[in-house]
Amino acid sequence: MSLLASLLWAWVALHVFSAIISAFLYARQRQPEYAAFAGVAVALGLYCAASASFTAAPTQALAARARDVQTLAGALGFAAYVLFGWVLLGRPRAVLVRAVLVASAIISTLALTGVFLDPARPMRWASQLPWAYPYRDVAPTPALLALSVVALLFGVGVLMQLGPLARRRAEARLLWIAIALTVGGWIHDVVLRVARVQGLYLTEHLSSLGGLVVSYLLLDRFVQTANALTQRTLELRHRYDELQHVQGELVKKEQLAAVGELSAVIAHEVRNPLAVLKNAVAGLRREKLGDEDRATLLQVLDEESDRLNRLVRDLLTYARPVEPQWSTIDLGELVRGALGVARKDPVVSMTNVDVEIEVDGVEGTIEGDKDLLQRVFANIVANAMQAMPEGGVLTVRGEPVEIEGGPGIAVRFMDTGEGMDTLVRARARDPFFTTKSSGTGLGLAIVERIVKAHGGTVMLQSSGQEGSTVSITLPRQRSPKD
């Protein structure tokens, strides 16, 4: 294999590599310029492969066939360059691009039929340059000469159209250089063939150099895009850090506001019983105090002390994180145990309420923290009984439900008490909100936290004078995340 043929096959390998890289980048980023350049690289690789075959052709017929493939590859390459410029720069116009694509398809078809070259007419060289290569060339037909002239004129027209844009944009300037190298090599080879001067054809080499220029164009574009993305990433990271700082400041302010609000509520809740205690102590200090009055004041001290103790206990429970200690619990046993705990409350024990428990229809057990859930049920039972000071009926009913596609249970506490109006029902879950003289307002807030820790929900239903229904929905099994 000659040195020239080896060089041409090296160009082929380079163009194939460029086509593969461009196709990969297009598959990753879906940028049309990569697909267009892949077409350019494939056409240049085909042209160089045909040139290598032409250079080493042992017969006139094989040389003519290689020249036909050159013509086909040249038509495809010219169309690919035009399409690449249109995708990258918007030049030339879309109408002209479509015309070039149609013409390229027609020329490629004619080249495969062999109408542009006649193997029976070998080139008769009139002169020879010192660096000439002994090609087995074929004399061009008038059709090929006409096609070459038209293509060269069109190429010069494209260069003239890109000229003004090339003065303003680096991308257009590099594309102009690539096309100029290809057109220059083509002019050189056409002149040699028309003048029948044996020399060294340059189109395949100069067009390959033009392909390298376009590769650099895309590489530079890729680097600029990567740098822009890096800069944007740094800006976003800076903005994110600023946002985190602002969010941190907002959280601190919200925490301070929450602490201030909580402090005000606690101060209010503590100040009232303290005022009562102070007045009771002042009364006990009087010298002339009857036994009955003394007993009344001592009872006031007991009640207000118990109230403060309940407030502190509920505050600690509300502030402490809820961490269930999971175990298997029988629902009927849990409800009956909660009823027994609720009846120990002095206020509840004085009520005349009938309790109906209907949980036998719910078979099986649930997973949860027995102590926490008993506290939930006991709190709801106590509230229901306190809402029926004149007596009534409390029905506790269990029924199977589905929670997020899994099995669960719903325990409904239905009383026949006073009920809640819309305003009370809307605020019932708020910490420190209570309608009872001796309540802390934390009971239902604690209930909701415990139920949520078990993956369940709390629902309130009530209308004035028709009683209330509190529904606790719990999954039968603990979530894998717990």
XYZ file of C-alpha atoms in Angstrom, residues 329-341 359 366 369-378 409 411 474:
28
model
C -52.466 -5.507 71.202
C -55.966 -6.938 71.462
C -58.465 -4.208 70.549
C -61.189 -5.237 72.999
C -58.724 -5.392 75.884
C -57.331 -1.982 74.887
C -60.771 -0.317 74.845
C -61.845 -1.832 78.177
C -58.556 -0.839 79.803
C -58.960 2.746 78.541
C -62.501 2.832 79.958
C -61.188 1.791 83.362
C -58.481 4.492 83.280
C -65.602 -4.256 69.017
C -53.111 -4.467 65.973
C -47.736 1.072 71.840
C -50.291 -0.192 74.373
C -49.689 2.571 76.934
C -49.851 5.396 74.379
C -52.958 4.069 72.644
C -54.658 3.434 75.989
C -53.968 7.070 76.847
C -55.527 8.124 73.530
C -58.691 6.110 74.084
C -58.946 7.104 77.762
C -59.310 -0.578 61.933
C -62.586 2.915 66.389
C -55.095 2.860 62.779
